[in-house]
JSON list of C-alpha atoms in Angstrom, two decimals:
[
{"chain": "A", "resi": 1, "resn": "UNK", "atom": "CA", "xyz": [-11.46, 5.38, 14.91]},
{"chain": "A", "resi": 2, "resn": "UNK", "atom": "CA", "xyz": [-10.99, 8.84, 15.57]},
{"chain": "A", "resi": 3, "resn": "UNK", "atom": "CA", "xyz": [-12.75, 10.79, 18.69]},
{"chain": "A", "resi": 4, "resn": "UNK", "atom": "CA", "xyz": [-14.66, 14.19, 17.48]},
{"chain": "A", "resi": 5, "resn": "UNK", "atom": "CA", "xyz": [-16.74, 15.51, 19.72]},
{"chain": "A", "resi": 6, "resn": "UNK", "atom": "CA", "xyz": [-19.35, 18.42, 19.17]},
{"chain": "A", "resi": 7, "resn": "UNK", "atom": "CA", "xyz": [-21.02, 20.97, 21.00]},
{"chain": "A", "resi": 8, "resn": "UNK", "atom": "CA", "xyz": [-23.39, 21.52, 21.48]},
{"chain": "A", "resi": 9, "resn": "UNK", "atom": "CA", "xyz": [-25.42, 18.66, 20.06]},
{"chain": "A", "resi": 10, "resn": "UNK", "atom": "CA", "xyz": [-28.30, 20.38, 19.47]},
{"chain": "A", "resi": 11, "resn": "UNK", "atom": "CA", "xyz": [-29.71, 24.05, 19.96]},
{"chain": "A", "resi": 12, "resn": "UNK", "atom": "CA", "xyz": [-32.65, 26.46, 18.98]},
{"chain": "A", "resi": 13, "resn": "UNK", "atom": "CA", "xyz": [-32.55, 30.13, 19.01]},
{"chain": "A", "resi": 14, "resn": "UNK", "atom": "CA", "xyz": [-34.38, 33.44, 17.54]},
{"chain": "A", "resi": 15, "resn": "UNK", "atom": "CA", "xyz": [-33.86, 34.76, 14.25]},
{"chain": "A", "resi": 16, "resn": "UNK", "atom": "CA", "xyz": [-31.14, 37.26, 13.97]},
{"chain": "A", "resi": 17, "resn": "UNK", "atom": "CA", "xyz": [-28.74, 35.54, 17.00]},
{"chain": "A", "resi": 18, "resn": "UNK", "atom": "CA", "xyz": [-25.73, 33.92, 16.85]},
{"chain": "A", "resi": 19, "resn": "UNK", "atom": "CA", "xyz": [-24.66, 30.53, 17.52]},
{"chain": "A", "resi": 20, "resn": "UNK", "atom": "CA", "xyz": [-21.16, 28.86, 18.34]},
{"chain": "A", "resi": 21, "resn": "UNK", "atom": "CA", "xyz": [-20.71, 25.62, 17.31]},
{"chain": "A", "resi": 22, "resn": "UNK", "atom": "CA", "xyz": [-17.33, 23.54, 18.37]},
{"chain": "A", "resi": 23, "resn": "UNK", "atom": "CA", "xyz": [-15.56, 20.46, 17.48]},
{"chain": "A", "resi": 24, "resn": "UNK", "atom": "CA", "xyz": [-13.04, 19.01, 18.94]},
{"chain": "A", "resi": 25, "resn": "UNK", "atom": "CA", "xyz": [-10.84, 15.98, 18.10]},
{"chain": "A", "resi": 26, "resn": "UNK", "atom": "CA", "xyz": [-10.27, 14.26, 21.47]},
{"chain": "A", "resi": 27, "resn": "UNK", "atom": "CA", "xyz": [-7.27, 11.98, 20.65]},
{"chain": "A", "resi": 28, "resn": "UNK", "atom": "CA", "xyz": [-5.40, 13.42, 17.96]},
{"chain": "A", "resi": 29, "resn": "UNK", "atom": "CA", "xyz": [-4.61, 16.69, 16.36]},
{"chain": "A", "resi": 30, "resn": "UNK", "atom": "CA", "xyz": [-6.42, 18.18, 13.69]},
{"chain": "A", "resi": 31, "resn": "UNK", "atom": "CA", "xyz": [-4.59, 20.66, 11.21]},
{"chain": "A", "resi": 32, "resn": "UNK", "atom": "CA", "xyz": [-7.30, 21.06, 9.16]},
{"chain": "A", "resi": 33, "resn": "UNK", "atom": "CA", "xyz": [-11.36, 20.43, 9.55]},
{"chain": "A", "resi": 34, "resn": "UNK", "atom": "CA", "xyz": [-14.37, 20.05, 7.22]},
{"chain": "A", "resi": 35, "resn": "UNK", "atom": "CA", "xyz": [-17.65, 20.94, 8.04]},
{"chain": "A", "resi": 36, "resn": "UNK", "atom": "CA", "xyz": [-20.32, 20.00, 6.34]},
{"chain": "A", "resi": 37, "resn": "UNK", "atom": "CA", "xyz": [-24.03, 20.71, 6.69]},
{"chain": "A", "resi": 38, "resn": "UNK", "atom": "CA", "xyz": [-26.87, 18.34, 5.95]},
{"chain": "A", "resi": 39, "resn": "UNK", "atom": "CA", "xyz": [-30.77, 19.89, 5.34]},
{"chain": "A", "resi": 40, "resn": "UNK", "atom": "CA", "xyz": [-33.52, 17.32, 6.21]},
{"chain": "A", "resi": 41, "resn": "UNK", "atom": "CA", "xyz": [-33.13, 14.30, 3.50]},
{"chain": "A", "resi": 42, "resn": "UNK", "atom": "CA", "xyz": [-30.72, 16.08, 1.72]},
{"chain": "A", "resi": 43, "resn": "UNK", "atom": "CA", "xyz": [-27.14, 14.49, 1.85]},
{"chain": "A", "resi": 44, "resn": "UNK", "atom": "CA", "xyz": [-24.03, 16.13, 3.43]},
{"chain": "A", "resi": 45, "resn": "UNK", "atom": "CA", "xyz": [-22.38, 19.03, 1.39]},
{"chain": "A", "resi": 46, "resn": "UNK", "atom": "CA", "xyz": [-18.52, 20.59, 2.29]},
{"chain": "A", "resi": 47, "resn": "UNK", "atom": "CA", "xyz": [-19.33, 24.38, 3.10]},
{"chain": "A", "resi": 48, "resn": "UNK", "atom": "CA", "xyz": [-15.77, 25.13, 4.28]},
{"chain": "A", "resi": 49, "resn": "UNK", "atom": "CA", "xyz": [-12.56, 23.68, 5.44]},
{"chain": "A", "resi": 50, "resn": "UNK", "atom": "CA", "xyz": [-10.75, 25.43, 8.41]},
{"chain": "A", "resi": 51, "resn": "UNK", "atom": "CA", "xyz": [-7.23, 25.60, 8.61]},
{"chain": "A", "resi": 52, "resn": "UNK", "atom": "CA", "xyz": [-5.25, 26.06, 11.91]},
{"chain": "A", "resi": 53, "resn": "UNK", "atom": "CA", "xyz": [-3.65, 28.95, 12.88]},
{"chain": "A", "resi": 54, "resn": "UNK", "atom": "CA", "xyz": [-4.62, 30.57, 9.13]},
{"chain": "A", "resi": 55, "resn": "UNK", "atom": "CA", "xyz": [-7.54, 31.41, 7.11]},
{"chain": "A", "resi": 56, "resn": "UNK", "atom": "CA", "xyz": [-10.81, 29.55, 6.00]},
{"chain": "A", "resi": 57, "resn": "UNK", "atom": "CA", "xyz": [-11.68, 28.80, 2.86]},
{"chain": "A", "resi": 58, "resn": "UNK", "atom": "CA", "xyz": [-15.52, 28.21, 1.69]},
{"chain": "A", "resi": 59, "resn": "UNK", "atom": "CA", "xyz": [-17.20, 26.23, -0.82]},
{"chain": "A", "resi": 60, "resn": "UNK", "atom": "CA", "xyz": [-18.96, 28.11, -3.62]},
{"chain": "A", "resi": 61, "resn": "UNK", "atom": "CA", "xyz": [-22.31, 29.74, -2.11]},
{"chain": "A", "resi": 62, "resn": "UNK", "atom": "CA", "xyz": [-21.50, 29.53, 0.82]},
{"chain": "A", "resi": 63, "resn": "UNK", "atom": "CA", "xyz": [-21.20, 33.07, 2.56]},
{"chain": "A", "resi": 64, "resn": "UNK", "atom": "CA", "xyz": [-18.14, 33.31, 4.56]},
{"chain": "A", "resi": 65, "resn": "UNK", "atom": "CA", "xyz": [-19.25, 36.59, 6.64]},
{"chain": "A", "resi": 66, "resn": "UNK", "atom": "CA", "xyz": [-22.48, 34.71, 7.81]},
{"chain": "A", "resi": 67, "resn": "UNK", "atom": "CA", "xyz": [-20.22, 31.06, 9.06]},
{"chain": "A", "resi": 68, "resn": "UNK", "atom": "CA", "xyz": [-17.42, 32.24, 10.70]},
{"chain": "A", "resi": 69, "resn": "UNK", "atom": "CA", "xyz": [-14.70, 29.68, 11.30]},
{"chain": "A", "resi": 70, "resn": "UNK", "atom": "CA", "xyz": [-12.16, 29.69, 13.77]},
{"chain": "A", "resi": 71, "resn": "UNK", "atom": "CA", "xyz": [-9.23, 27.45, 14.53]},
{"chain": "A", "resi": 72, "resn": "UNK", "atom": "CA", "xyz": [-7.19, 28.16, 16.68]},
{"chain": "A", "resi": 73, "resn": "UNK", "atom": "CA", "xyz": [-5.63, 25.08, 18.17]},
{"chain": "A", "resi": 74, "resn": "UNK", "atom": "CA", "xyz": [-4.93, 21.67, 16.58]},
{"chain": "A", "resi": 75, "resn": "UNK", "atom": "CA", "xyz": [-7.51, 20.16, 18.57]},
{"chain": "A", "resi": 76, "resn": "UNK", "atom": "CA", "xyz": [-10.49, 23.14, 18.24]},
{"chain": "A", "resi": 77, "resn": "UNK", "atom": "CA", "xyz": [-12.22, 24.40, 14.93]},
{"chain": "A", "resi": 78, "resn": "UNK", "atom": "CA", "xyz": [-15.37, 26.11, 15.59]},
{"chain": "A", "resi": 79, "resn": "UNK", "atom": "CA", "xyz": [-18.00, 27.51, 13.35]},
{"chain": "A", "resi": 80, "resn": "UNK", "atom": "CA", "xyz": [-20.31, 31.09, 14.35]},
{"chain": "A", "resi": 81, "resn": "UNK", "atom": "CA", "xyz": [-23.39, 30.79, 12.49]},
{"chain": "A", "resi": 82, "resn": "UNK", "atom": "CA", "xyz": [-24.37, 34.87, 12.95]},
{"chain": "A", "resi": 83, "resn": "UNK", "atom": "CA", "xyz": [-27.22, 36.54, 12.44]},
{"chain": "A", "resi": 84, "resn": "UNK", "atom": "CA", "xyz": [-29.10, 32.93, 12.25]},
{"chain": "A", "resi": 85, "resn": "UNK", "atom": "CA", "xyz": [-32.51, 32.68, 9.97]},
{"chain": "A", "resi": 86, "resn": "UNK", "atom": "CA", "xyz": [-34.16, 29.89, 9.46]},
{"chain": "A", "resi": 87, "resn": "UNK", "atom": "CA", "xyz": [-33.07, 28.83, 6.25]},
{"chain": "A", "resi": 88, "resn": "UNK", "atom": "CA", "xyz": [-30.19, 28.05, 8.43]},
{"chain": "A", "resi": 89, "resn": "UNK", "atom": "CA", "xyz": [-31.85, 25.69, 10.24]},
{"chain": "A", "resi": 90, "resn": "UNK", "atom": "CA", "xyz": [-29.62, 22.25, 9.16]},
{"chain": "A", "resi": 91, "resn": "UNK", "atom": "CA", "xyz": [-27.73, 19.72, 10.40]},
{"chain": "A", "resi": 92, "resn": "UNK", "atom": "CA", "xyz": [-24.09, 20.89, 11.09]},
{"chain": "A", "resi": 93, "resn": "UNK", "atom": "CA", "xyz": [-21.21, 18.09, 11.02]},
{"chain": "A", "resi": 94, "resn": "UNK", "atom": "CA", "xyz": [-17.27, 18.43, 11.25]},
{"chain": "A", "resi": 95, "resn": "UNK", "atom": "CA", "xyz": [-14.70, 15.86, 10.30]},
{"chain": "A", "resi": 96, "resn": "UNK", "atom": "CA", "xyz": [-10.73, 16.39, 10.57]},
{"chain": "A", "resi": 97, "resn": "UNK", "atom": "CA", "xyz": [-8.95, 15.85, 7.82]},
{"chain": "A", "resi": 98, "resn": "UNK", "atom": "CA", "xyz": [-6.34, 13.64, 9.25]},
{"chain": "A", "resi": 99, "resn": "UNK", "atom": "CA", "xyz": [-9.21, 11.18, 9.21]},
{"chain": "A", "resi": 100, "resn": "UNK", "atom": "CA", "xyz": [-11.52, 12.25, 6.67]},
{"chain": "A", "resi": 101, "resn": "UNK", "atom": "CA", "xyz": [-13.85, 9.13, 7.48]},
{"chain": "A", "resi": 102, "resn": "UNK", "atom": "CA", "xyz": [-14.95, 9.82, 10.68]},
{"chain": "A", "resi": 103, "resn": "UNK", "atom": "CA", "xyz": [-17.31, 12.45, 11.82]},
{"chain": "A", "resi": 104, "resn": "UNK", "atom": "CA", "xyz": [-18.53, 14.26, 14.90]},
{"chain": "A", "resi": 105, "resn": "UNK", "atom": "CA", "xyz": [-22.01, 13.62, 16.36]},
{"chain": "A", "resi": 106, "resn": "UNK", "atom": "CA", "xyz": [-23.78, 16.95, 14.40]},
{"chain": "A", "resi": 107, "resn": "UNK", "atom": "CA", "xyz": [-25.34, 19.55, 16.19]},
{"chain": "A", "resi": 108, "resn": "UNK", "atom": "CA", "xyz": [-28.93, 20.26, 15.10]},
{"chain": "A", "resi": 109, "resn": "UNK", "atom": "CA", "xyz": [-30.10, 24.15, 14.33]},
{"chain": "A", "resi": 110, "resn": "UNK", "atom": "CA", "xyz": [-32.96, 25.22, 14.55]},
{"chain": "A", "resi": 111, "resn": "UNK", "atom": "CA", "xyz": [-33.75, 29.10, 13.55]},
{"chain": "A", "resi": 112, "resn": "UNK", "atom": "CA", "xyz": [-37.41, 29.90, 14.71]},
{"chain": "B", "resi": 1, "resn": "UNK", "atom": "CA", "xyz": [-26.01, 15.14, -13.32]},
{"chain": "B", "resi": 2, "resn": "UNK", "atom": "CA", "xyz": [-24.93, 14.89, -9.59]},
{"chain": "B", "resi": 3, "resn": "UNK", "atom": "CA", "xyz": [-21.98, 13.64, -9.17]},
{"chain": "B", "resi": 4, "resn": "UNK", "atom": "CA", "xyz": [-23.11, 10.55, -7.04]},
{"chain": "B", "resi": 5, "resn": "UNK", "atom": "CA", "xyz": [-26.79, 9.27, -7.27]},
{"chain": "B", "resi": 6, "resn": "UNK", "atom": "CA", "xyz": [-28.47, 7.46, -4.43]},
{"chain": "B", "resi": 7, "resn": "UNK", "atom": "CA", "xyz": [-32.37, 6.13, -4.69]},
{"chain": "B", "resi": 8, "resn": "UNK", "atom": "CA", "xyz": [-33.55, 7.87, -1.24]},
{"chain": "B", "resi": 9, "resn": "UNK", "atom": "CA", "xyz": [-36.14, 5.17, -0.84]},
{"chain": "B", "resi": 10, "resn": "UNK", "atom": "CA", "xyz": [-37.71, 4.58, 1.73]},
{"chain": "B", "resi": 11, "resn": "UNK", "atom": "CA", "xyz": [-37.30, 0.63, 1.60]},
{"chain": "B", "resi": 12, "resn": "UNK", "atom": "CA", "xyz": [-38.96, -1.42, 3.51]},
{"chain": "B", "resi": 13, "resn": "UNK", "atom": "CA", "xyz": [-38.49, -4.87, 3.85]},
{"chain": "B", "resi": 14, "resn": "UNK", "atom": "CA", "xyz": [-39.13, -8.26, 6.35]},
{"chain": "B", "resi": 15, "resn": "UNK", "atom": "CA", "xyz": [-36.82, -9.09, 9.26]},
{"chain": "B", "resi": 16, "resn": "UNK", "atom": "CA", "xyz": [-34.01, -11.64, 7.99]},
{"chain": "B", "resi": 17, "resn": "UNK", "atom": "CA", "xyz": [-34.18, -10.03, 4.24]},
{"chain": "B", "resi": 18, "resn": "UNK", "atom": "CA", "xyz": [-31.00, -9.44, 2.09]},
{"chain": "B", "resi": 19, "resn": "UNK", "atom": "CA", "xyz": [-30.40, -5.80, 1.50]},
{"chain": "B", "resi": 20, "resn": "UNK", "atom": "CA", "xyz": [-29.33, -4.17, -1.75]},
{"chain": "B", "resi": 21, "resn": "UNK", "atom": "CA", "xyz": [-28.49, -0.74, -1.59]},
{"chain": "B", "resi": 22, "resn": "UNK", "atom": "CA", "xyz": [-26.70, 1.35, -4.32]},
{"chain": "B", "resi": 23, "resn": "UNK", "atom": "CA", "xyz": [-24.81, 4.30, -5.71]},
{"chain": "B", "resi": 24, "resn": "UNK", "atom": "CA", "xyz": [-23.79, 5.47, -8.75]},
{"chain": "B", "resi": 25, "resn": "UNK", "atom": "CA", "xyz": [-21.56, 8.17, -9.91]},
{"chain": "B", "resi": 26, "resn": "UNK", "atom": "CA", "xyz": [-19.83, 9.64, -12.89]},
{"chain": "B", "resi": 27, "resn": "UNK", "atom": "CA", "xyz": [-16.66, 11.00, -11.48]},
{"chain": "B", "resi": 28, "resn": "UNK", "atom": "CA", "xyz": [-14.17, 8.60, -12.70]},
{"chain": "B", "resi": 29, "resn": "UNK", "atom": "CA", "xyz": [-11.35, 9.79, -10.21]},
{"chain": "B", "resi": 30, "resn": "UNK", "atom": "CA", "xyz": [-13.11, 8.68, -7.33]},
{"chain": "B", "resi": 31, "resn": "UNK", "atom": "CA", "xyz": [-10.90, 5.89, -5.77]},
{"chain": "B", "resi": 32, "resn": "UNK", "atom": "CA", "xyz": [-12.35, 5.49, -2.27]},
{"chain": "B", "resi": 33, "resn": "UNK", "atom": "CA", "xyz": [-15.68, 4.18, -1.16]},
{"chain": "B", "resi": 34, "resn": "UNK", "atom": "CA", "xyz": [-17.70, 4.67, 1.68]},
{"chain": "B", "resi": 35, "resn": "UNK", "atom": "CA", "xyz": [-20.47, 3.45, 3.27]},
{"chain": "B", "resi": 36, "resn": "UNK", "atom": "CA", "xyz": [-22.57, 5.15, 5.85]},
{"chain": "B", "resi": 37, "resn": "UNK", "atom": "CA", "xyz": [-25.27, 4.59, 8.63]},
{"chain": "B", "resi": 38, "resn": "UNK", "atom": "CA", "xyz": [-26.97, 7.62, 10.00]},
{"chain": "B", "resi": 39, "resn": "UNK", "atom": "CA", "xyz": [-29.54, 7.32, 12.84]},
{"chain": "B", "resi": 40, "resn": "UNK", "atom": "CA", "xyz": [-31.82, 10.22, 12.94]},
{"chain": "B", "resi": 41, "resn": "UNK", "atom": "CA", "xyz": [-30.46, 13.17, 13.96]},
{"chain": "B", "resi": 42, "resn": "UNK", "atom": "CA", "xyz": [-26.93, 11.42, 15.03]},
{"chain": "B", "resi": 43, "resn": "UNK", "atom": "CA", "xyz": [-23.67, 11.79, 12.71]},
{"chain": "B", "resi": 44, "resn": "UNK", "atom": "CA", "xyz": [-22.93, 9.35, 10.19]},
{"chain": "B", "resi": 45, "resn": "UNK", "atom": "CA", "xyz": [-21.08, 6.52, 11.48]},
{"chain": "B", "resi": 46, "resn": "UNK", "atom": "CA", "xyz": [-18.46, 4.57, 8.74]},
{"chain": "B", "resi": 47, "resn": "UNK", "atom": "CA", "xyz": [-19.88, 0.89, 8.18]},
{"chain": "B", "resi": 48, "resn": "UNK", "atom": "CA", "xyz": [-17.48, -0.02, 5.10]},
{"chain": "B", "resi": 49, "resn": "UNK", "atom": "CA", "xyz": [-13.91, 1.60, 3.51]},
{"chain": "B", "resi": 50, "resn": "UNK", "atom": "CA", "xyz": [-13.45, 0.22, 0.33]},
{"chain": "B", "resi": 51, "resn": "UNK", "atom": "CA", "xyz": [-10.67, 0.85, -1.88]},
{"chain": "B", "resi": 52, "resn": "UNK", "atom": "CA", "xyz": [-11.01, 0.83, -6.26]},
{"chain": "B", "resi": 53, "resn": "UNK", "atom": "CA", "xyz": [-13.18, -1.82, -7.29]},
{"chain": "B", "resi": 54, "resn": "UNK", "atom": "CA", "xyz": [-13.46, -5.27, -5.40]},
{"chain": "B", "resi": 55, "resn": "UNK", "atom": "CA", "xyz": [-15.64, -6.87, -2.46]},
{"chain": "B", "resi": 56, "resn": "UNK", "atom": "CA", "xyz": [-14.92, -6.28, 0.93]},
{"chain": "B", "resi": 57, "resn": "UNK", "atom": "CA", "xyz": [-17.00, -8.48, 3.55]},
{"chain": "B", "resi": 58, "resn": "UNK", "atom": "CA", "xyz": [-17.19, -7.50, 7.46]},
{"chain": "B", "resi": 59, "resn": "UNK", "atom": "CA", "xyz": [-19.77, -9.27, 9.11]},
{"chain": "B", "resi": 60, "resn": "UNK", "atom": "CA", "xyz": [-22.88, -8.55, 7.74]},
{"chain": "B", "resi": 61, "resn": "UNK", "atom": "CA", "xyz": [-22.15, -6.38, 5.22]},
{"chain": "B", "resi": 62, "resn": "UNK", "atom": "CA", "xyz": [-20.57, -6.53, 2.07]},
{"chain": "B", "resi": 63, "resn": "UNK", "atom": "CA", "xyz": [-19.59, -3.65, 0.35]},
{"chain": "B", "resi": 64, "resn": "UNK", "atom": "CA", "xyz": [-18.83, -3.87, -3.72]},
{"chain": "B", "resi": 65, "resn": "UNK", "atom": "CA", "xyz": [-17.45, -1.78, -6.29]},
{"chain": "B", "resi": 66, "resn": "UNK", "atom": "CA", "xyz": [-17.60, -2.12, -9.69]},
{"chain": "B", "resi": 67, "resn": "UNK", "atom": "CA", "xyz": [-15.15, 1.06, -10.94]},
{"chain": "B", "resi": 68, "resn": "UNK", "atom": "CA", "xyz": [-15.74, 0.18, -14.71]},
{"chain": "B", "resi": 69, "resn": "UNK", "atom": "CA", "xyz": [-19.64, 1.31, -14.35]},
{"chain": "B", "resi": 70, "resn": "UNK", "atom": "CA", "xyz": [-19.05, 3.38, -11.80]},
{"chain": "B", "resi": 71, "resn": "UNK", "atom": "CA", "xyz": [-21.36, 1.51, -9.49]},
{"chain": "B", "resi": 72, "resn": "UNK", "atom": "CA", "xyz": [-21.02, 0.66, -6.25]},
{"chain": "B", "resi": 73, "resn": "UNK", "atom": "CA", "xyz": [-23.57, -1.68, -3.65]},
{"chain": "B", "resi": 74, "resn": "UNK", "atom": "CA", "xyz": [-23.88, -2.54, -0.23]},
{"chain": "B", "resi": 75, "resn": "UNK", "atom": "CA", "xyz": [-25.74, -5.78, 0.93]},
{"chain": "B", "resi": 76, "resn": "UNK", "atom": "CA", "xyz": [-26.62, -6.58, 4.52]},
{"chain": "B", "resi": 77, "resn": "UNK", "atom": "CA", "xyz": [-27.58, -9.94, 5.45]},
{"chain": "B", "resi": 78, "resn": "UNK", "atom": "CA", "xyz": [-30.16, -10.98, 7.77]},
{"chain": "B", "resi": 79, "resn": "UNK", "atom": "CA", "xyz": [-31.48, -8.18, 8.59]},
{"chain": "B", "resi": 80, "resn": "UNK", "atom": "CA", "xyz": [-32.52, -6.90, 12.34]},
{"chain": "B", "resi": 81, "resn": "UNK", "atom": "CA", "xyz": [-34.50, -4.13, 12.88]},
{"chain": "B", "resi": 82, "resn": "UNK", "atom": "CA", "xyz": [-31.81, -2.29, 14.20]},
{"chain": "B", "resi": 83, "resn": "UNK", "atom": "CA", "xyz": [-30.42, -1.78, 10.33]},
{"chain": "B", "resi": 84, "resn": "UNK", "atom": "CA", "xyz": [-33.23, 0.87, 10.30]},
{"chain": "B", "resi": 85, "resn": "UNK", "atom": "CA", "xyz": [-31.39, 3.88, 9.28]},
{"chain": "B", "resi": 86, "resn": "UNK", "atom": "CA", "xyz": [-30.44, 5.82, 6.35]},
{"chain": "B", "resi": 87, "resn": "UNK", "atom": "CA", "xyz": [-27.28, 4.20, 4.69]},
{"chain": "B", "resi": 88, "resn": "UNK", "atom": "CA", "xyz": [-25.49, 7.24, 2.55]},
{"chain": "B", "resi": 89, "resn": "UNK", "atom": "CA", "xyz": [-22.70, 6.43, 0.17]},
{"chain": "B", "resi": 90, "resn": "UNK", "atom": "CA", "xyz": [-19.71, 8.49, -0.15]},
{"chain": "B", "resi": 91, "resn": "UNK", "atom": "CA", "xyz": [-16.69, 8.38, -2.04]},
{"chain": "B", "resi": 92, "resn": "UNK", "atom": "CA", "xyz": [-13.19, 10.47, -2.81]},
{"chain": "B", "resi": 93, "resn": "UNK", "atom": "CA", "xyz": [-10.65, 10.80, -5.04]},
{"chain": "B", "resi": 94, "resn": "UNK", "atom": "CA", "xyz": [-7.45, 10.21, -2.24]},
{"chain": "B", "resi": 95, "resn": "UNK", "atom": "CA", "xyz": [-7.42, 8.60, 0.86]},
{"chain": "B", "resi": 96, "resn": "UNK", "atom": "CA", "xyz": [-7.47, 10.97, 3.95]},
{"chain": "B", "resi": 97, "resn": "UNK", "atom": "CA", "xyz": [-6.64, 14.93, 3.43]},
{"chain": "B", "resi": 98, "resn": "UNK", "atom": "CA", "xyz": [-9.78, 15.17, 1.00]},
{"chain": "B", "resi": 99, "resn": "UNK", "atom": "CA", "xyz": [-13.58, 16.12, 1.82]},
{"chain": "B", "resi": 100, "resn": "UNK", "atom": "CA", "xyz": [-15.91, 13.52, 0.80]},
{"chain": "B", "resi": 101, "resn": "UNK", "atom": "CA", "xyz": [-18.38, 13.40, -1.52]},
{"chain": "B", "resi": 102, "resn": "UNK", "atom": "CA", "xyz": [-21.94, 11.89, -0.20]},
{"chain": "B", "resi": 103, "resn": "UNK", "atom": "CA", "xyz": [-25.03, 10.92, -1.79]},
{"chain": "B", "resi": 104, "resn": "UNK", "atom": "CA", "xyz": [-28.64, 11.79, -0.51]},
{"chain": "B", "resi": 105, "resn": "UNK", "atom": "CA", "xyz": [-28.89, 8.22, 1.36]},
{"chain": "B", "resi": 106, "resn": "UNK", "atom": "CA", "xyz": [-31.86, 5.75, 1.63]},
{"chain": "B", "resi": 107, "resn": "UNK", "atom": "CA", "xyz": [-34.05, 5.18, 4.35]},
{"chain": "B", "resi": 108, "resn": "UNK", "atom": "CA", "xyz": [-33.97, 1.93, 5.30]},
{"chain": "B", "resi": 109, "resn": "UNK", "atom": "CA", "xyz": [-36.91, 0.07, 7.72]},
{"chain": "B", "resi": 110, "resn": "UNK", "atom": "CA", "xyz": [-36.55, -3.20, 8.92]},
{"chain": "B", "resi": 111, "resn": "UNK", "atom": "CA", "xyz": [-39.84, -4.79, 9.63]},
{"chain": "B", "resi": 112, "resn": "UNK", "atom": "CA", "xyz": [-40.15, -7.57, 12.72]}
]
């Protein structure tokens, strides 16, 4: 199966910060990338698909000047949670498109 | 209604017990069928990739789907205690190039 790696896999970090979260797809090239998030025993829910070399787009509710996603190489999506709070605090996950099954490891937020 | 229903559980059951998990949904395009096994706080790794309705057997596990009730199970015999996880379905309309569509997922403990 398909090689996504994410990092990192987990971090923690004060209300109003920033965090930088990548994924990379280690043996193959990823156009396009979903990431989804997942809040504790919730399921996983698509909050945008990024697109390389072009724009984002972002599931309804989902506030695309708070989650910034870049992509700027086939094998690099990343995803800027800014200004963190802690009703950001989730489970994030990506998964390229090419191979829609497989998903990275998650990184774990946590917004104190 | 959600578009795919999963009984969160938690189940519990003996060592060396059949397993019956299930999902139901009511999107009727939904063609592909996932199942899931998420450790805590680790990605979801795929278990079973079924295609329209049928049974599909790999080890273990066998995966069914029943398209006409929109149903679909996933049965692991002889349990270890290693099957503790959450199991989450997931399903989508095409294969590849499409997000997925997950339900909550059900915790699973396997009792020694």
């Amino acid at each position: 199966g398909a090689v996504v790696s994410q990092h990192p896999s987990w971090v923690i970090c004060k209300s109003g910060t920033s965090v930088k979260i990548e994924c990379r797809s280690l043996d193959f090239q990823a156009t396009t990338m979903f990431w989804y998030r997942q809040f504790p025993k919730q399921s996983l829910m698509l909050m945008a698909t990024s697109n390389e070399g072009s724009k984002a787009t972002y599931e309804q509710g989902v506030e695309k000047d708070k989650f910034l996603i870049n992509h700027a190489s086939l094998t690099l999506s990343t995803l800027t949670v800014t200004s963190a709070h802690p009703e950001d605090s989730s489970f994030y996950i990506c998964s390229p498109q090419e191979e829609t099954q497989y998903f990275g490891p998650g990184t774990r937020l946590l917004v104190l | 209604q959600k578009e795919v229903e999963q009984d969160p559980g938690p189940l519990s059951v003996p060592e060396g017990a059949i397993v019956s998990l299930n999902c139901t949904y009511s999107n009727s395009a939904f063609q592909y069928f996932m199942w899931y096994r998420q450790y805590s706080r680790k990605g979801p790794e795929l278990l079973m990739y079924t295609y329209s309705s049928g049974n599909k057997e790999d080890g273990r596990f066998t995966a069914q789907v029943d398209k006409s009730s929109k149903y679909i199970s996933l049965f692991i015999r002889d349990s270890q205690p290693s099957d503790s996880a959450t199991y989450l379905c997931a399903m989508s309309r095409y294969s590849g190039n499409t997000p997925l569509v997950f339900g909550k997922g059900t915790r699973l403990s396997v009792i020694a």
